[in-house]
Amino acid sequence: MSPIISISHLAKTYAGGKTALRDISLDIRRGEIFALLGPNGAGKTTLISIVCGIVTPSAGTIFADGHDIVRDYRAARERIGLVPQELTVEAFETVWATVNLSRGLFGKPPNPALIEKVLRDLSLWDRKASQIRTLSGGMKRRVMIAKALSHEPRILFLDEPTAGVDVELRRDMWQLVRHLRASGTTIILTTHYLEEAEEMADRIGVIDKGELILVEDKPALMRKLGKKRLTLALAAPLAQIPAALAAYPLTLSPNKEELIYAYGENGARPGIGALLADLVKAGIVVKDLRTDESSLEDIFVGLIRRTP
Amino acid sequence: MNFHAIRAIYIYEMARTRRTLLQSIVSPVLSTSLYFVVFGSAIGSRISHVGGVSYGAFIVPGLIMLGLLTQSISNASFGIFFPRFVGTIYEILSAPVSAVEIVTAYVGAAATKSVILGLITLATAAIFVRMPIIHPLWMLAFLVLTSITFSMFGFVIGIWANNFEKLQLIPLLVVTPLTFLGGSFYSIDMLPPLWRDITLFNPVVYLISGFRWSFYGISDVGVAISLGMTLVFLAACLALVIWIFRTGYRLKT
């Protein structure tokens, strides 16, 4: 199946000389949730803004659902919805007016029934006649999502969708995103909340200093870069690790009461059974054990540190 | 052509106008009445007729033009400046709309409001003075053409301005003085020859002169020149707008 977005050798240098993106090539698969991670100023918003037509690229090509975003911008843009990072709303307009404006802008005829459904799905129906300035921050964020969904886009960009929203709304949004994906919408989100990417994404891209340093299926990424740790609580403190166990990457805790076994990076086989058997042979008694694994956040921080 | 987008922007902008309808109507009615009290009574008592037209009636086209120019610029400049100021311009830039469609919608809405206000000013003036409209179709043509031209000029100002101060700069410091000095309240034939020649460099002279001709059949300059100058100014504004969208000036980075 052809990718729904195909970015090829994209670069952006701003008029002031700042290079925001360097030779980015990326395909987004149809129907997936793609999370774009990166620190502040990495180029995430610039990348999204170029695809949506807000920023002009310096080099490279982008196709959205087979349409060149420059030469065939009408067909490309009508397939795309954008929820920007900033809460940019016209304070004195009503929810109903602003969402209907969005639908019209994207070339769709008025459809009150659809707008009603969108507003109901986002718990905004009761506030449809309210001026936006009277809404809470979370409600305003929902209005922006409603605007982006009003023209039934096939591709939805969510730029930091849950920045500054409370836990309940964040959960609601995750549910909404899953629902959209189930209905066939492709979703590209940027986030600082790695928990969000870990919870929702099918694939993850990491961007840093304008370069795409990694694109991977989330489970594969976790498998490849994720580390696991087995901590063995000993019945009696151990002065040092016996030579018979030298083949294992073991470390002794500072209080000498725990043995720590790190494994799992690059999909390595743990061999825990063999370790436990060798511990018994060495006369070491284990009274308890626990395992931990690295989160996406640990992986992300590790990746960013590796880039020069 | 994205007609749905044009319609959506137009309706949205007109709704903004409707929200301030009372203020929109009261303001021109009040200012027209004040101009009649100040200029019509005070100056009119010294100048009874200009070119065979009573002074009170003579200033009506100039008064309408004064309102038309300032309202057209103000409506259109605010219409596009505000989305830039609050950031909602992102939606217009990311929508499948062309520059022509954006300008048509914003300028169309601003010009509509200006024409309505012009007609309200005309109706208010009719309470104070009797005036013929010899060429009503030409009067409407000048009204609409000037509204479109200056709405387009306002659109350019709304894109150029990066703060509220700049938004007011040209209307207050350039357009209003040019309108006052462009024969709104006098015929340029009443000026000394040197000042008359200098005044001919003021583009507003041609707008007011042509508009006044449509009322009374009298003009400071030939009506064809007035029409030509209006069209030249329209073309200049159009060229500026096309350049703005081609280069993304103040819109895209």
XYZ file of C-alpha atoms in Angstrom:
561
model
C 0.000 0.000 0.000
C 1.354 3.427 -0.940
C 2.199 5.754 1.940
C -0.368 8.441 2.745
C 2.398 10.987 3.219
C 5.701 10.775 1.445
C 8.404 13.270 2.383
C 11.573 13.281 0.342
C 14.814 15.174 1.062
C 12.986 17.972 2.848
C 15.071 20.878 4.128
C 14.232 24.217 5.639
C 16.493 27.169 6.314
C 14.779 30.310 7.581
C 15.540 33.763 6.232
C 17.682 34.514 9.302
C 19.953 31.595 8.385
C 18.684 29.132 10.985
C 18.458 25.608 9.580
C 15.377 23.938 11.010
C 15.292 20.740 8.935
C 18.043 18.826 7.148
C 17.350 16.268 4.435
C 14.284 14.655 5.984
C 12.821 11.657 4.171
C 9.872 9.915 5.757
C 6.875 7.841 4.713
C 3.730 7.767 6.842
C 1.661 4.618 6.444
C -2.072 4.731 5.868
C -4.132 4.407 9.013
C -1.275 4.479 11.469
C -0.630 6.629 14.509
C 2.831 8.078 14.068
C 4.463 9.878 16.976
C 7.159 12.398 16.251
C 9.355 12.947 19.271
C 12.044 15.494 19.810
C 13.253 18.160 22.214
C 12.204 21.801 21.932
C 13.453 23.388 18.727
C 14.164 20.008 17.099
C 12.058 20.856 14.036
C 8.809 18.998 14.763
C 6.478 21.968 14.290
C 8.406 23.189 11.233
C 7.978 19.766 9.633
C 4.236 19.747 10.309
C 3.856 23.356 9.190
C 5.516 22.602 5.855
C 3.269 19.613 5.178
C 0.220 21.753 5.994
C 1.325 24.639 3.764
C 2.020 27.197 6.497
C 5.801 27.256 6.026
C 7.560 27.191 2.661
C 10.165 24.440 2.269
C 13.694 25.311 1.109
C 14.143 21.960 -0.674
C 12.474 18.596 -1.101
C 9.059 17.274 -2.067
C 6.006 16.150 -0.139
C 3.072 14.133 -1.397
C -0.123 13.869 0.643
C -2.322 10.981 -0.482
C -0.536 11.117 -3.836
C -0.865 14.886 -4.309
C 2.101 17.255 -4.395
C 1.547 19.779 -1.600
C 2.816 22.644 -3.797
C 1.649 21.866 -7.344
C -1.593 20.188 -6.330
C -2.125 22.025 -3.046
C -5.912 22.024 -3.134
C -6.263 18.242 -3.317
C -3.441 17.772 -0.801
C -4.714 20.256 1.777
C -8.343 19.178 1.723
C -7.175 15.791 3.000
C -5.299 17.264 5.946
C -6.496 18.547 9.307
C -4.242 20.370 11.734
C -4.501 21.000 15.452
C -1.671 23.424 16.174
C 0.227 23.603 19.409
C -0.854 27.113 20.367
C -4.431 27.786 21.485
C -5.244 30.117 18.621
C -8.929 30.949 18.602
C -10.973 34.042 17.877
C -12.212 34.894 21.331
C -15.451 36.655 20.349
C -16.721 34.014 17.917
C -19.086 31.244 18.914
C -18.059 27.614 18.819
C -20.637 26.929 16.119
C -19.478 29.781 13.864
C -15.785 28.975 14.067
C -16.231 25.251 13.402
C -18.499 25.950 10.424
C -15.964 28.436 9.065
C -13.319 25.706 9.143
C -15.492 23.319 7.160
C -16.181 25.945 4.511
C -12.523 26.938 4.251
C -11.667 23.387 3.297
C -14.137 23.435 0.435
C -16.953 21.458 2.024
C -20.628 22.477 1.838
C -22.422 23.225 5.114
C -23.359 20.063 7.008
C -25.022 20.932 10.326
C -25.619 17.265 11.178
C -21.937 16.416 10.870
C -20.856 19.472 12.859
C -23.347 18.504 15.549
C -21.841 15.013 15.704
C -18.298 16.387 15.955
C -19.330 18.772 18.725
C -21.205 16.040 20.586
C -18.229 13.654 20.310
C -16.051 16.339 21.852
C -18.590 17.235 24.574
C -18.973 20.714 23.082
C -22.567 20.564 21.928
C -23.933 22.291 25.023
C -21.509 25.159 24.461
C -22.111 25.587 20.723
C -23.549 29.082 21.146
C -20.893 30.203 23.638
C -18.226 32.697 22.743
C -14.879 30.958 22.764
C -13.450 33.391 25.324
C -15.870 31.970 27.908
C -14.483 28.436 27.573
C -11.810 26.794 29.710
C -8.396 25.942 28.247
C -9.364 22.309 27.814
C -12.585 23.288 26.039
C -10.659 25.588 23.718
C -8.368 22.687 22.861
C -11.460 20.631 21.997
C -12.717 23.461 19.786
C -9.452 23.358 17.872
C -9.836 19.617 17.394
C -13.438 20.127 16.253
C -12.238 22.681 13.691
C -9.624 20.253 12.388
C -12.191 17.441 12.110
C -14.951 19.548 10.583
C -13.925 18.749 6.994
C -13.442 15.016 7.620
C -9.690 14.866 6.928
C -7.953 11.614 6.083
C -4.765 12.835 7.717
C -4.756 14.565 11.088
C -1.777 16.384 12.550
C -1.849 16.899 16.294
C 0.953 19.189 17.394
C 1.407 18.665 21.145
C -2.327 17.877 21.526
C -2.346 17.406 25.260
C 0.093 20.122 26.292
C -1.325 21.806 29.377
C -4.511 19.753 29.595
C -5.614 17.825 32.651
C -5.341 14.067 33.009
C -9.020 13.424 32.323
C -9.012 15.380 29.085
C -5.788 13.702 28.039
C -7.423 10.304 28.455
C -10.457 11.543 26.490
C -8.195 12.685 23.694
C -6.377 9.399 23.558
C -9.733 7.701 23.216
C -10.733 10.096 20.464
C -7.482 9.482 18.600
C -7.988 5.735 18.779
C -11.552 6.158 17.552
C -10.341 8.261 14.617
C -7.709 5.718 13.737
C -10.360 2.998 13.815
C -12.385 5.026 11.313
C -9.414 5.121 8.939
C -7.808 8.465 9.747
C -4.031 8.594 9.756
C -2.711 10.490 12.768
C 0.630 12.161 13.173
C 1.260 13.598 16.594
C 4.119 15.388 18.204
C 4.422 15.194 21.913
C 6.628 15.865 24.860
C 4.735 13.277 26.840
C 6.556 10.077 26.040
C 3.852 8.248 27.915
C 1.502 9.480 25.202
C 3.615 8.074 22.394
C 4.143 4.842 24.300
C 0.411 4.526 24.912
C -0.817 5.303 21.417
C 1.745 5.217 18.638
C 2.216 2.443 16.121
C 5.497 3.929 14.947
C 7.843 6.464 16.412
C 10.162 8.947 14.751
C 12.784 10.848 16.691
C 13.923 14.207 15.387
C 16.791 16.193 16.826
C 18.561 19.306 15.556
C 16.534 19.140 12.342
C 17.511 15.567 11.519
C 15.372 12.477 11.667
C 17.583 10.193 13.678
C 15.292 7.198 13.957
C 12.009 5.790 12.654
C 10.877 2.485 14.055
C 7.804 0.450 14.918
C 7.190 1.064 18.595
C 7.427 -2.580 19.716
C 10.599 -3.068 17.659
C 12.068 0.098 19.115
C 11.300 -1.020 22.619
C 12.806 -4.416 21.814
C 15.884 -3.023 20.142
C 16.717 -0.231 22.507
C 14.816 -1.158 25.634
C 16.830 -2.485 28.570
C 15.570 -4.825 31.224
C 16.957 -5.304 34.676
C 16.629 -8.226 37.028
C 17.301 -7.391 40.667
C 17.972 -10.317 42.971
C 17.632 -9.686 46.704
C 20.138 -11.901 48.488
C 19.514 -13.803 51.731
C 22.957 -12.697 52.944
C 25.251 -9.863 51.805
C 27.895 -10.831 49.274
C 31.460 -9.517 49.596
C 32.109 -9.825 45.872
C 30.726 -11.519 42.775
C 32.098 -15.079 42.574
C 34.385 -15.874 39.624
C 31.966 -18.654 38.571
C 29.463 -15.930 37.636
C 31.924 -13.752 35.715
C 30.277 -14.643 32.388
C 27.142 -12.706 33.399
C 26.927 -8.889 33.309
C 26.225 -8.664 37.026
C 26.762 -5.775 39.379
C 26.561 -5.716 43.130
C 24.507 -3.042 44.850
C 26.410 -0.645 47.150
C 24.970 -2.326 50.258
C 26.093 -5.728 48.883
C 22.582 -7.138 49.376
C 21.405 -7.140 45.754
C 22.719 -8.522 42.518
C 21.679 -6.611 39.427
C 21.538 -8.283 36.025
C 21.075 -5.974 32.979
C 19.851 -7.588 29.773
C 17.573 -7.134 26.814
C 19.302 -4.402 24.774
C 19.289 -5.117 21.043
C 16.933 -7.997 21.662
C 19.552 -9.987 23.566
C 18.409 -13.277 25.111
C 18.368 -12.983 28.848
C 19.363 -16.529 29.956
C 17.822 -15.989 33.360
C 17.267 -19.694 33.961
C 20.957 -20.438 33.502
C 21.888 -17.572 35.816
C 19.590 -18.809 38.570
C 20.988 -22.331 38.233
C 24.578 -20.991 38.450
C 23.640 -18.938 41.514
C 22.428 -22.099 43.240
C 25.642 -23.872 42.254
C 27.659 -20.999 43.716
C 25.723 -21.362 46.997
C 24.063 -17.978 46.756
C 20.560 -17.919 48.211
C 18.023 -15.535 46.637
C 15.164 -14.417 48.866
C 13.317 -12.226 46.362
C 13.540 -10.860 42.812
C 12.024 -8.131 40.661
C 12.344 -6.926 37.058
C 12.255 -3.414 35.570
C 12.322 -2.342 31.965
C 13.266 0.972 30.403
C 10.458 3.236 29.283
C 10.272 5.026 25.972
C 11.473 8.065 27.863
C 14.698 6.301 28.815
C 15.155 5.215 25.196
C 14.470 8.719 23.914
C 16.892 10.368 26.333
C 19.496 7.766 25.391
C 19.049 8.472 21.682
C 19.259 12.229 22.065
C 22.434 11.894 24.131
C 24.032 9.759 21.444
C 23.611 12.399 18.718
C 26.605 14.760 18.581
C -12.604 27.745 -7.448
C -13.329 27.112 -3.767
C -16.714 28.853 -3.548
C -17.473 27.248 -0.185
C -14.400 28.949 1.281
C -15.324 32.332 -0.187
C -18.836 31.964 1.186
C -17.591 30.813 4.599
C -15.166 33.740 5.026
C -17.743 36.225 3.712
C -20.454 35.007 6.099
C -17.989 34.951 8.996
C -16.865 38.514 8.315
C -20.407 39.803 7.832
C -21.413 38.164 11.123
C -18.656 40.173 12.797
C -20.182 43.287 11.247
C -23.651 42.345 12.487
C -22.337 42.024 16.044
C -21.379 45.704 15.937
C -24.358 46.797 13.872
C -25.601 49.483 16.237
C -22.187 51.074 16.453
C -21.778 50.709 12.675
C -24.986 52.603 11.967
C -24.898 55.164 14.767
C -21.348 56.257 13.987
C -21.891 57.398 10.348
C -25.311 58.902 11.142
C -23.857 60.908 14.017
C -20.729 62.052 12.175
C -22.739 63.022 9.071
C -25.102 65.055 11.224
C -22.156 66.750 12.944
C -20.504 67.590 9.615
C -23.752 69.186 8.461
C -24.004 71.212 11.650
C -20.356 72.347 11.526
C -19.661 72.673 7.807
C -23.155 73.044 6.407
C -24.299 75.709 8.868
C -21.057 77.516 9.680
C -19.407 77.552 6.255
C -22.657 77.239 4.313
C -23.779 80.589 5.703
C -20.760 82.188 3.933
C -20.738 80.022 0.786
C -24.285 79.642 -0.429
C -23.610 77.796 -3.705
C -20.728 76.017 -5.419
C -21.091 75.421 -9.164
C -24.802 76.046 -8.919
C -25.309 73.492 -6.103
C -26.186 74.521 -2.542
C -23.187 74.131 -0.252
C -25.007 71.642 1.961
C -25.707 69.385 -1.024
C -22.225 70.008 -2.481
C -20.451 68.413 0.494
C -22.598 65.243 0.515
C -20.487 63.242 -2.002
C -17.306 64.270 -0.157
C -18.809 63.213 3.168
C -19.837 59.846 1.774
C -16.360 59.369 0.269
C -14.714 60.276 3.576
C -16.699 57.569 5.359
C -16.295 55.128 2.512
C -12.513 55.401 2.397
C -11.936 55.171 6.130
C -14.483 52.361 6.629
C -13.213 50.317 3.680
C -9.637 50.494 4.924
C -10.604 49.881 8.524
C -12.883 46.890 7.789
C -10.525 45.083 5.458
C -7.333 45.797 7.385
C -8.845 44.595 10.653
C -10.405 41.563 8.939
C -7.033 40.132 7.921
C -4.888 41.675 10.678
C -6.876 40.115 13.514
C -6.335 36.470 12.400
C -2.638 37.288 12.024
C -2.564 38.890 15.465
C -4.289 36.024 17.303
C -2.689 33.293 15.191
C -5.801 31.892 13.514
C -4.278 32.783 10.139
C -2.772 29.268 10.250
C -6.138 27.908 9.208
C -6.400 30.104 6.117
C -2.813 29.325 5.118
C -3.365 25.592 5.490
C -6.742 25.558 3.711
C -7.163 24.719 0.019
C -7.841 28.340 -0.914
C -6.067 30.513 -3.450
C -5.009 34.117 -2.985
C -7.823 35.232 -5.289
C -10.403 33.441 -3.154
C -9.043 34.864 0.106
C -8.984 38.412 -1.255
C -12.415 38.066 -2.856
C -13.936 36.998 0.440
C -12.251 39.513 2.750
C -12.436 42.454 0.350
C -15.983 41.507 -0.663
C -17.154 41.535 2.963
C -15.363 44.804 3.768
C -16.666 46.490 0.606
C -20.229 45.300 1.297
C -20.143 46.903 4.714
C -18.691 50.115 3.272
C -21.382 50.342 0.593
C -24.095 49.845 3.219
C -22.549 52.573 5.379
C -22.247 54.844 2.345
C -25.939 54.418 1.629
C -26.778 55.081 5.298
C -24.723 58.294 5.124
C -26.567 59.244 1.942
C -29.936 58.618 3.603
C -28.898 60.714 6.614
C -27.763 63.544 4.345
C -31.119 63.438 2.560
C -32.758 64.439 5.850
C -30.759 67.680 5.876
C -30.611 68.685 2.213
C -32.402 68.072 -1.055
C -30.096 66.645 -3.665
C -30.575 65.181 -7.096
C -28.700 62.115 -8.248
C -28.378 62.729 -11.962
C -26.461 59.515 -12.749
C -27.636 56.971 -10.132
C -25.985 54.007 -11.833
C -22.664 55.849 -12.043
C -23.116 56.868 -8.411
C -23.484 53.209 -7.458
C -20.569 52.266 -9.732
C -18.260 54.817 -8.060
C -19.521 53.750 -4.642
C -18.831 50.063 -5.279
C -15.559 50.603 -7.151
C -14.140 52.902 -4.479
C -15.221 50.515 -1.733
C -13.512 47.597 -3.443
C -10.362 49.595 -4.198
C -9.912 50.907 -0.675
C -10.910 47.617 0.909
C -8.102 46.062 -1.102
C -5.792 48.835 0.083
C -6.934 48.096 3.638
C -6.213 44.392 3.083
C -2.647 45.321 2.107
C -2.301 47.483 5.236
C -3.668 44.627 7.364
C -0.945 42.343 6.053
C 1.808 44.956 6.277
C 0.997 46.082 9.822
C 2.606 44.082 12.592
C 0.960 45.984 15.437
C -2.194 47.994 16.111
C -0.329 51.286 15.863
C 0.748 50.584 12.288
C -2.777 49.482 11.475
C -3.974 53.019 12.245
C -0.944 54.826 10.830
C -1.866 55.133 7.142
C -5.619 55.707 7.607
C -5.008 58.465 10.151
C -1.886 60.100 8.786
C -2.380 59.666 5.052
C -5.923 58.822 4.006
C -7.905 61.186 6.243
C -5.744 64.266 5.429
C -5.839 63.428 1.710
C -9.627 63.141 1.863
C -10.022 66.453 3.665
C -7.625 68.106 1.194
C -9.150 66.316 -1.792
C -12.125 68.600 -2.274
C -14.576 66.994 0.129
C -15.740 70.343 1.430
C -14.734 72.678 -1.397
C -14.172 72.754 -5.122
C -10.498 72.752 -6.030
C -11.336 75.577 -8.464
C -11.679 77.730 -5.331
C -7.964 77.260 -4.563
C -5.103 79.512 -5.775
C -3.587 78.166 -9.047
C -0.443 76.724 -7.374
C -2.383 74.825 -4.712
C -4.838 73.671 -7.329
C -1.986 72.119 -9.335
C -0.514 70.502 -6.206
C -3.930 69.136 -5.248
C -4.136 67.317 -8.564
C -1.449 64.935 -7.216
C -3.908 63.857 -4.543
C -5.620 60.691 -5.840
C -8.667 61.288 -3.639
C -9.506 64.395 -5.705
C -10.396 62.149 -8.618
C -12.589 59.854 -6.534
C -14.577 62.711 -5.008
C -14.807 64.591 -8.283
C -16.187 61.595 -10.175
C -18.585 60.769 -7.385
C -19.829 64.361 -7.206
C -20.359 64.353 -10.977
C -22.709 61.364 -10.603
C -24.838 63.498 -8.237
C -24.855 66.942 -9.824
C -23.154 66.628 -13.192
C -20.366 68.982 -12.034
C -16.744 67.927 -11.466
C -13.282 69.343 -10.775
C -11.675 66.999 -13.314
C -13.074 65.046 -16.260
C -15.174 62.043 -15.244
C -13.201 59.729 -17.544
C -10.001 60.752 -15.735
C -11.700 60.124 -12.379
C -12.766 56.672 -13.469
C -9.346 55.964 -14.958
C -7.554 57.015 -11.756
C -9.862 54.847 -9.647
C -9.100 51.875 -11.890
C -5.354 52.624 -11.777
C -5.448 52.640 -7.979
C -7.458 49.411 -8.003
C -4.884 47.797 -10.322
C -2.023 48.990 -8.091
C -3.660 47.476 -4.987
C -4.364 44.263 -6.883
C -0.724 44.044 -7.978
C 0.396 44.513 -4.366
C -1.934 41.769 -3.153
C -0.713 39.377 -5.858
C 2.901 40.128 -4.865
C 2.075 39.502 -1.181
C 0.650 36.065 -1.883
C 3.373 35.114 -4.352
C 6.134 35.954 -1.912
C 4.267 35.068 1.275
C 5.218 38.515 2.615
C 4.331 38.718 6.328
C 2.232 35.577 5.907
C 4.665 32.695 5.523
C 8.181 32.041 6.753
